[in-house]
Coordinates of C-alpha atoms in Angstrom, one line a residue:
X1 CA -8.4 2.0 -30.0
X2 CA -11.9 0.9 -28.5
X3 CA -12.5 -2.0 -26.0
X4 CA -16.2 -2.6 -25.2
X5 CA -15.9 -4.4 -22.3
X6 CA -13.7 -4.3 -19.0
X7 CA -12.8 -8.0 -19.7
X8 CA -11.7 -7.0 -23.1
X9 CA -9.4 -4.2 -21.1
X10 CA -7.9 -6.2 -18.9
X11 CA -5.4 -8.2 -20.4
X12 CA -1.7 -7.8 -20.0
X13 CA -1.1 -7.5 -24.1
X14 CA -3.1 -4.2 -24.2
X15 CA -1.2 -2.8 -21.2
X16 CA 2.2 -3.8 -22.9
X17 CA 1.4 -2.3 -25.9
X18 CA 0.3 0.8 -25.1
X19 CA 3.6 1.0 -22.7
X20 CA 5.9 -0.4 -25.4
X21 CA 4.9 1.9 -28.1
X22 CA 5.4 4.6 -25.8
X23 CA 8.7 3.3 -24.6
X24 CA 9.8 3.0 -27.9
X25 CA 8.8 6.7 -29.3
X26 CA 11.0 7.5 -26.3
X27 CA 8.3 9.2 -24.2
X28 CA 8.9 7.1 -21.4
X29 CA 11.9 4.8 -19.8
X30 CA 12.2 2.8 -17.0
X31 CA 14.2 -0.2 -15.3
X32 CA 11.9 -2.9 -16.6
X33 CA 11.1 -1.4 -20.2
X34 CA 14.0 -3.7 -21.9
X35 CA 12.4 -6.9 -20.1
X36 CA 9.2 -5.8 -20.8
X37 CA 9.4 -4.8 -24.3
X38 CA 12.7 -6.3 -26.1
X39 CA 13.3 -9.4 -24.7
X40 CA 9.9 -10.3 -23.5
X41 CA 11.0 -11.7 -20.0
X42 CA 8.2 -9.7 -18.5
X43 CA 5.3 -11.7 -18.7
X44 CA 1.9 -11.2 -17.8
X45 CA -0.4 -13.8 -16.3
X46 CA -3.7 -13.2 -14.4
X47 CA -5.2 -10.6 -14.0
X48 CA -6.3 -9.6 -10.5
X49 CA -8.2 -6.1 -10.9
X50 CA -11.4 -5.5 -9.5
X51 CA -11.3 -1.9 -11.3
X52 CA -10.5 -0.7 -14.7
X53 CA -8.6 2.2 -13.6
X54 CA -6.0 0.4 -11.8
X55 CA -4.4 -2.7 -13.5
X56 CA -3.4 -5.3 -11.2
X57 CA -1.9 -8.5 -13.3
X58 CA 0.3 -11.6 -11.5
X59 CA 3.5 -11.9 -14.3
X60 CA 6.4 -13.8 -14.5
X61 CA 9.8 -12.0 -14.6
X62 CA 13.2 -14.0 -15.2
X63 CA 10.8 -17.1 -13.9
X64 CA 10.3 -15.0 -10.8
X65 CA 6.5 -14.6 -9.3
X66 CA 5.9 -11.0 -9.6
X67 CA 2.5 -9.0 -9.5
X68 CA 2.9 -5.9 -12.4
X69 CA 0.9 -2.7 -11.6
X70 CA -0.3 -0.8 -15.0
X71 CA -2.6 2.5 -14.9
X72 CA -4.1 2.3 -18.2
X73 CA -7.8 2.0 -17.4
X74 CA -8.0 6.0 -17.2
X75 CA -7.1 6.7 -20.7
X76 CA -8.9 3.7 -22.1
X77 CA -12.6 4.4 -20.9
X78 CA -15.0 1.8 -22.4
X79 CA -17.8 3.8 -23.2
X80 CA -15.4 6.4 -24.8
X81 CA -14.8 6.9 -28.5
X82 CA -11.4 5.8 -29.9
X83 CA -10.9 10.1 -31.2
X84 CA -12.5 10.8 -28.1
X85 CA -9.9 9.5 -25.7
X86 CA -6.8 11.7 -24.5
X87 CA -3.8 10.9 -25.9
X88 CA -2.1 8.8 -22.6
X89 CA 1.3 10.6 -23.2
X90 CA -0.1 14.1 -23.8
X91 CA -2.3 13.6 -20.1
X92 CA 0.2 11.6 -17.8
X93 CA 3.2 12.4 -19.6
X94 CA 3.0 16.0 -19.6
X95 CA 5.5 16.9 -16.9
X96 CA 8.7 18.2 -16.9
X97 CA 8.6 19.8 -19.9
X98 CA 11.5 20.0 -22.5
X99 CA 14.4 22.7 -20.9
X100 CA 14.0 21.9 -17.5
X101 CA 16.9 21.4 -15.9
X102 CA 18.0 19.2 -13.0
X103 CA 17.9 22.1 -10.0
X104 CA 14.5 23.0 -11.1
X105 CA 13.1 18.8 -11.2
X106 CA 14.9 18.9 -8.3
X107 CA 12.3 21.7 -6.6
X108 CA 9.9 20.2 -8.3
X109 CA 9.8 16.7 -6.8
X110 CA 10.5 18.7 -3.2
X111 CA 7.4 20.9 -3.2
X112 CA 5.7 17.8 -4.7
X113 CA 6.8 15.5 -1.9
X114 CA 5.7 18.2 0.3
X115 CA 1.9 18.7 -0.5
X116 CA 1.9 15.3 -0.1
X117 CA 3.6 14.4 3.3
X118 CA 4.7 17.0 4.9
X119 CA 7.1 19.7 5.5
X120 CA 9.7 17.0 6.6
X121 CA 13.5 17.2 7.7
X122 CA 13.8 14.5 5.5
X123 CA 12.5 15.1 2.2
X124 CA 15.7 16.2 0.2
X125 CA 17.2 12.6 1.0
X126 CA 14.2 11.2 -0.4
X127 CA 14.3 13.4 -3.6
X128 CA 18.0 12.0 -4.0
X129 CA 16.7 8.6 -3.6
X130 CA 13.9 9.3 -6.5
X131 CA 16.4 11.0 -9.0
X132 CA 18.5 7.8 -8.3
X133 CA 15.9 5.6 -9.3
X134 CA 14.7 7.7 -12.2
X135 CA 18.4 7.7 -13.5
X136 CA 17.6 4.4 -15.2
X137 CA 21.5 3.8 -17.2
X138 CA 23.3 5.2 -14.3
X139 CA 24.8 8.2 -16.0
X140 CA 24.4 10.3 -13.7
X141 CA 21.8 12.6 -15.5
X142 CA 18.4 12.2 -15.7
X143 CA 16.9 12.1 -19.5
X144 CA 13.4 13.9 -20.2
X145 CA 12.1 10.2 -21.1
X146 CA 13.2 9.3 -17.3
X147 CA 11.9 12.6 -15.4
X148 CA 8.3 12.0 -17.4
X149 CA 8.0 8.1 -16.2
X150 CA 9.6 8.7 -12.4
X151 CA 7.0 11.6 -12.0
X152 CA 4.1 9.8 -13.2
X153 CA 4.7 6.9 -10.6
X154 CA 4.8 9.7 -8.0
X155 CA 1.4 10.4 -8.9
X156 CA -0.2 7.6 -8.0
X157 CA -0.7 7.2 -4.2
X158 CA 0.6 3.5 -3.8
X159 CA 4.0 4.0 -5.6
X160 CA 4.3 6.9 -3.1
X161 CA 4.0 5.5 -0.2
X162 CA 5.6 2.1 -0.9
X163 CA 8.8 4.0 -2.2
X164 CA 8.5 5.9 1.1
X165 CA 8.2 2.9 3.2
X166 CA 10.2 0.5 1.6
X167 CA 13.1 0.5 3.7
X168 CA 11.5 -0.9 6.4
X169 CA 10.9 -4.1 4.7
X170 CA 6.9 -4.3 5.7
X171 CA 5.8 -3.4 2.3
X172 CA 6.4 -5.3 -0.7
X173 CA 9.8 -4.6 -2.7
X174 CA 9.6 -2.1 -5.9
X175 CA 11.8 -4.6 -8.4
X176 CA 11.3 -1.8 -11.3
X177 CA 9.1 0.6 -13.6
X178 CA 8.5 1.2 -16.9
X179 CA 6.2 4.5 -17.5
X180 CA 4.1 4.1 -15.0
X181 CA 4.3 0.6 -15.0
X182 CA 6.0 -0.7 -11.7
X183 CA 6.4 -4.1 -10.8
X184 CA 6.8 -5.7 -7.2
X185 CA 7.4 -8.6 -5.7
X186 CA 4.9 -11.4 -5.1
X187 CA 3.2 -11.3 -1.3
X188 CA 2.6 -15.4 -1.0
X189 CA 0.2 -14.8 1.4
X190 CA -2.3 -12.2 1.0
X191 CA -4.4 -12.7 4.1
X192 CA -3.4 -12.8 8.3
X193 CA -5.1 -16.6 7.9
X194 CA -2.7 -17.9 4.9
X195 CA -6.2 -18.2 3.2
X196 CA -8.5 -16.0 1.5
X197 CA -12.8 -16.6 1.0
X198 CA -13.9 -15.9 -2.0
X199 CA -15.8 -12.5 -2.5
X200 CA -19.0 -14.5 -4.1
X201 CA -18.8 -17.0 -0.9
X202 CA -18.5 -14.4 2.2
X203 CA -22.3 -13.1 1.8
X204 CA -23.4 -16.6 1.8
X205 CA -21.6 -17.9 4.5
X206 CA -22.0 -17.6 8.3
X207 CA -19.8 -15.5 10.4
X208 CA -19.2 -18.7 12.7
X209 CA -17.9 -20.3 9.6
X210 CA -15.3 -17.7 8.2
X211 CA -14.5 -18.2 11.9
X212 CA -13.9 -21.7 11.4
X213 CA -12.8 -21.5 8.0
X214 CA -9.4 -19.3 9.2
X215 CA -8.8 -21.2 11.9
X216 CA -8.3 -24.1 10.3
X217 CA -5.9 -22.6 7.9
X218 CA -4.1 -20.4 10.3
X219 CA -0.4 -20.7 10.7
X220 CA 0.3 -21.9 14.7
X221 CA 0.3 -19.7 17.5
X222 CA 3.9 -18.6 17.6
X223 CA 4.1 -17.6 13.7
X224 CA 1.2 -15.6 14.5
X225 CA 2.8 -13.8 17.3
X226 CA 5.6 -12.9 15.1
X227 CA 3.7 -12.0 12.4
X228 CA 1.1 -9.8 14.7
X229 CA 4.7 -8.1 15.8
X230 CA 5.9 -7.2 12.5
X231 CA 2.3 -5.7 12.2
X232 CA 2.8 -3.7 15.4
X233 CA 6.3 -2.3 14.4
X234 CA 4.5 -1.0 10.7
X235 CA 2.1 0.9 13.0
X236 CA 5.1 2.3 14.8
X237 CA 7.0 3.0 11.6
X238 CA 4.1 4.9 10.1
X239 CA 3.4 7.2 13.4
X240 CA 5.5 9.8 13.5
X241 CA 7.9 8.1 10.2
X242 CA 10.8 9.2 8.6
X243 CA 8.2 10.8 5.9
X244 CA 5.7 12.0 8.4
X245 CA 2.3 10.5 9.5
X246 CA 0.2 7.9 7.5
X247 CA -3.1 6.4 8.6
X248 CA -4.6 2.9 7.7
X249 CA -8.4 4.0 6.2
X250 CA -9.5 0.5 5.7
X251 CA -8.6 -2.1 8.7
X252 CA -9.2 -5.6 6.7
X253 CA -8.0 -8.9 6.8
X254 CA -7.4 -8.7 3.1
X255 CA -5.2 -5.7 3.5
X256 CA -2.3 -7.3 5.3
X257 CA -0.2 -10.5 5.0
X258 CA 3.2 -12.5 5.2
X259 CA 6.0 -13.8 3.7
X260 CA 7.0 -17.8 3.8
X261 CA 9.4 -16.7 6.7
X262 CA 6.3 -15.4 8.5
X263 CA 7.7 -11.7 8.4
X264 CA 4.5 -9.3 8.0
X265 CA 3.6 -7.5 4.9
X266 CA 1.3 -4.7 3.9
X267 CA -0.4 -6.0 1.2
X268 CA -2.5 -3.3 -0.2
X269 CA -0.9 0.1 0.1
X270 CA -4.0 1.9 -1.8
X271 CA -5.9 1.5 2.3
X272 CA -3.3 3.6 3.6
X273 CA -3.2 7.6 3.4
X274 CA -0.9 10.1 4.3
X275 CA -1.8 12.9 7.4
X276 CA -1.7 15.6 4.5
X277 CA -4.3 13.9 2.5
X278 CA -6.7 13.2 5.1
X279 CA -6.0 16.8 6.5
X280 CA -6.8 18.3 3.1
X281 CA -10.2 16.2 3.1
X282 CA -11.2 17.4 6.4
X283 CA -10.5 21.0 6.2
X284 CA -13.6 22.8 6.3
X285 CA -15.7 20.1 5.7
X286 CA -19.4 20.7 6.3
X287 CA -20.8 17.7 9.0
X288 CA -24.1 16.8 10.9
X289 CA -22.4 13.8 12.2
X290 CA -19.0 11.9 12.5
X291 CA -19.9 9.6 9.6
X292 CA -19.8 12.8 7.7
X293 CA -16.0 13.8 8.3
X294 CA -15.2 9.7 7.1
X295 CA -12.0 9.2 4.3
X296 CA -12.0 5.9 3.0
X297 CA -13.7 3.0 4.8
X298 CA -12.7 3.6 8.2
X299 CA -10.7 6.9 9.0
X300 CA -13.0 8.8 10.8
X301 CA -12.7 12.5 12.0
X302 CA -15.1 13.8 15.4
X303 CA -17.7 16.5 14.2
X304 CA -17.5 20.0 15.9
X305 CA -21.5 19.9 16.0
X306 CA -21.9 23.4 16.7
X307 CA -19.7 24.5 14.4
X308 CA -21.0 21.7 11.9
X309 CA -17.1 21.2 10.5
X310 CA -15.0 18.5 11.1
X311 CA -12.1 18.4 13.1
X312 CA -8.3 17.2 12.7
X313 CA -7.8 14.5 15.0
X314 CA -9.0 10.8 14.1
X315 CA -11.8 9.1 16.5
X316 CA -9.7 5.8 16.3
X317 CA -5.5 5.6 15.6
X318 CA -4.3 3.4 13.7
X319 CA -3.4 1.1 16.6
X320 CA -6.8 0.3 17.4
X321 CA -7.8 -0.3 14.9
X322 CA -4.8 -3.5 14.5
X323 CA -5.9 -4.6 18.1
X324 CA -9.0 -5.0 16.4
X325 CA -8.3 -7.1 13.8
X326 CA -5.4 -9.0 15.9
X327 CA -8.2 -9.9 18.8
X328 CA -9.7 -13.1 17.1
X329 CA -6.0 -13.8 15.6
X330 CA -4.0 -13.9 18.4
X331 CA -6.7 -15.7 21.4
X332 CA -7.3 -18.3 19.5
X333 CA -5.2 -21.0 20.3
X334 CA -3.0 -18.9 22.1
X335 CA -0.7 -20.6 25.7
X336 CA -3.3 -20.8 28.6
X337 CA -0.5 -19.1 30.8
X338 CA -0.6 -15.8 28.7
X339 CA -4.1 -15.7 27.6
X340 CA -5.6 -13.9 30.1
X341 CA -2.9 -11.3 30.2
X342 CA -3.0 -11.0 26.0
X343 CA -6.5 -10.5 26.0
X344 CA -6.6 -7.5 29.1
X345 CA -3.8 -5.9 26.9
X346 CA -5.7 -6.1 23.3
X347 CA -8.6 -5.2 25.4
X348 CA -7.3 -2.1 26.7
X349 CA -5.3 -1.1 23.1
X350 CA -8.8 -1.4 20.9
X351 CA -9.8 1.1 23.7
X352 CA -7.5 3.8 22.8
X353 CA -9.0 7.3 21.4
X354 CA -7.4 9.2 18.3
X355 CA -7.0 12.7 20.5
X356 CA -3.1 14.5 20.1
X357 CA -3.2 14.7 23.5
X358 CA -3.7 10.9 23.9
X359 CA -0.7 9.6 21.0
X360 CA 2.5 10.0 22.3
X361 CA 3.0 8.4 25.4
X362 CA -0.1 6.5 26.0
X363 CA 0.2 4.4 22.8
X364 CA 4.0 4.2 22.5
X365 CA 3.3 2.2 26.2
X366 CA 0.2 0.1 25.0
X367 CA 2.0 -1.1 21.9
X368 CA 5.8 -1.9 23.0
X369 CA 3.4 -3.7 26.0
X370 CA 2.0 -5.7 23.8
X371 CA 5.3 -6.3 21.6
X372 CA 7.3 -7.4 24.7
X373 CA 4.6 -10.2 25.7
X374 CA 4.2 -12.0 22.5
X375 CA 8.2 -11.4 21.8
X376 CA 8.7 -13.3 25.6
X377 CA 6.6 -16.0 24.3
X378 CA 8.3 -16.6 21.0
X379 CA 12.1 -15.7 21.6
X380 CA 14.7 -18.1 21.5
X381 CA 12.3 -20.6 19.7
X382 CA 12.9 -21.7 16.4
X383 CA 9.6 -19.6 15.7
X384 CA 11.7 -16.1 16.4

């Protein structure tokens, strides 16, 4: 199997029928693999990738809007040769192996969990909640074909963190899997201004007209306030979370959005990173300069200088970084009466520093501040 091009690769037929021939040699299972495979009432669209190695298509499911998540791209290299390639279910598929039994999957997902988030109080509830999705007819046992797919999705970061988060509702909803296929639901609006400028347009525009440009198509003041609220409380919910600490490495307009009710939504979960991965990254990392001690775009380490390693704690929180991006959202247009107040508040939040010493208190205060004056604004409108 050899496709020369990346356009070639991404198209939802090859992506089902790599998954459905392993579905049906019983490799793999999965919620959706029926839909997806039998009936056919999984249906890919568009595709929205920007990278082969992650598979981003807009489907239909039951004539439901969904977008369908499918990690092919890694096995399926274009410059490789077809004997060349690993086999997809030898690579990915290679865990547990045949014999294992349920208490040792069981340790398996917990000291998986906790390289990845922590040594939290939490994490056996959170294993229950994975062996209940993995248990895919509900018989109470978990199938070899199951235990492959559910901890193939654990490996990739996204599905992680989303099945983490998910209960707080400011992520989108997990609708199923199949392998390590997962499809969610579809974010209508993918951008804090409703609108998004093309990627070929932004170098040749202005910044006073992307200015212009989302203010024009931003949603009125009091929908912004409560979607810049829902945005505050994720911030909250990821601080000190039920799972443990996760940081925002890429603060962008294109990362976050809404629903048609105006309730915010993280739109891309592959910006965010858990305290144990950034940790890992840092730990004895060689640095001239704080640049140095950077994972992702944006989450940015101090540099011991003298002892040229980086150190734990992040130059700018997560917080300040959404004061940042809510600055421009929220002043424009916003009541006359709370403007000046608003402003001193956002002011004083994009100010804050990432220091331990500094987190608790100091930005518990700033935020639920700045919470209580946009909620005072909005509540008991139709708007709240």
């Amino acid at each position: 199997m050899h496709y020369s091009s990346y356009s070639e690769l991404c198209r939802g037929h090859v992506c089902r029928m790599i998954i459905c021939d392993q579905y049906k040699k019983g490799i793999i299972s999965g919620s959706t693999c029926k839909d997806l495979c039998e009936e056919r009432s999984l249906l890919f669209q568009h595709c929205l990738s920007s990278s082969p190695s992650q598979q981003v298509y807009r489907g239909l499911w039951r004539d439901r809007e969904v977008i369908i998540k499918c990690g092919i791209g890694e096995a399926l290299r274009a410059d490789s040769r077809p004997d060349s390639v690993p086999r997809r279910d030898v690579v990915l598929f290679d865990k547990p192996t045949r014999g294992t039994s349920m208490d040792e999957f069981k340790e398996m997902l917990l000291n998986f969990l906790k390289s990845k988030l922590g040594d939290q109080p939490s994490l056996p509830a959170l294993v229950s909640r994975i062996i209940t999705m993995a248990d895919v007819n509900r018989d109470r046992k978990v199938s070899l074909a199951e235990a492959k797919s559910i901890w193939a999705l654990l490996q990739l970061n996204e599905f992680l963190l989303m099945f983490s988060l998910h209960e707080k509702e400011h992520t989108a909803k997990l609708l199923g899997h199949c392998g390590d296929l997962y499809v969610t639901e579809k974010i209508p609006h993918t951008s804090l201004y409703g609108v998004d400028i093309p990627p070929f347009l932004q170098s040749l525009l202005p910044p006073i007209a992307h200015q212009l440009i989302h203010q024009w198509f931003a949603p009125a003041w009091p929908r912004r306030a409560k979607i810049a609220i829902g945005l505050l409380e994720f911030v909250e919910e990821i601080f000190h979370g039920t799972y443990g600490n996760f940081y925002i490495c890429e603060s962008s307009l294109r990362n976050v959005g809404y629903n048609d009710k105006y309730d915010f939504k993280m739109v891309n979960l592959r910006k965010v990173a858990t305290e144990m991965t950034i940790r890992g990254f840092l730990k004895g990392r060689h640095c001239e300069q704080n640049g140095d001690c950077t994972y992702g775009r944006d989450c940015t380490a101090a540099c011991d200088k003298l002892l040229k390693q980086c150190k734990g704690d992040m130059v700018q929180p997560n917080l300040a970084k959404v004061c940042g991006l809510l600055q421009d959202y929220l002043l424009y247009g916003a009541p006359l009466e709370l403007k000046e107040e608003l402003q001193k508040q956002l002011r004083t939040c994009m100010t804050l520093s990432g220091l331990a010493s500094q987190m608790e208190v100091h930005h518990s205060l700033v935020l639920n501040n700045l919470k209580t004056l946009l909620w005072k604004k909005i509540s008991n409108t139709k708007y709240s």
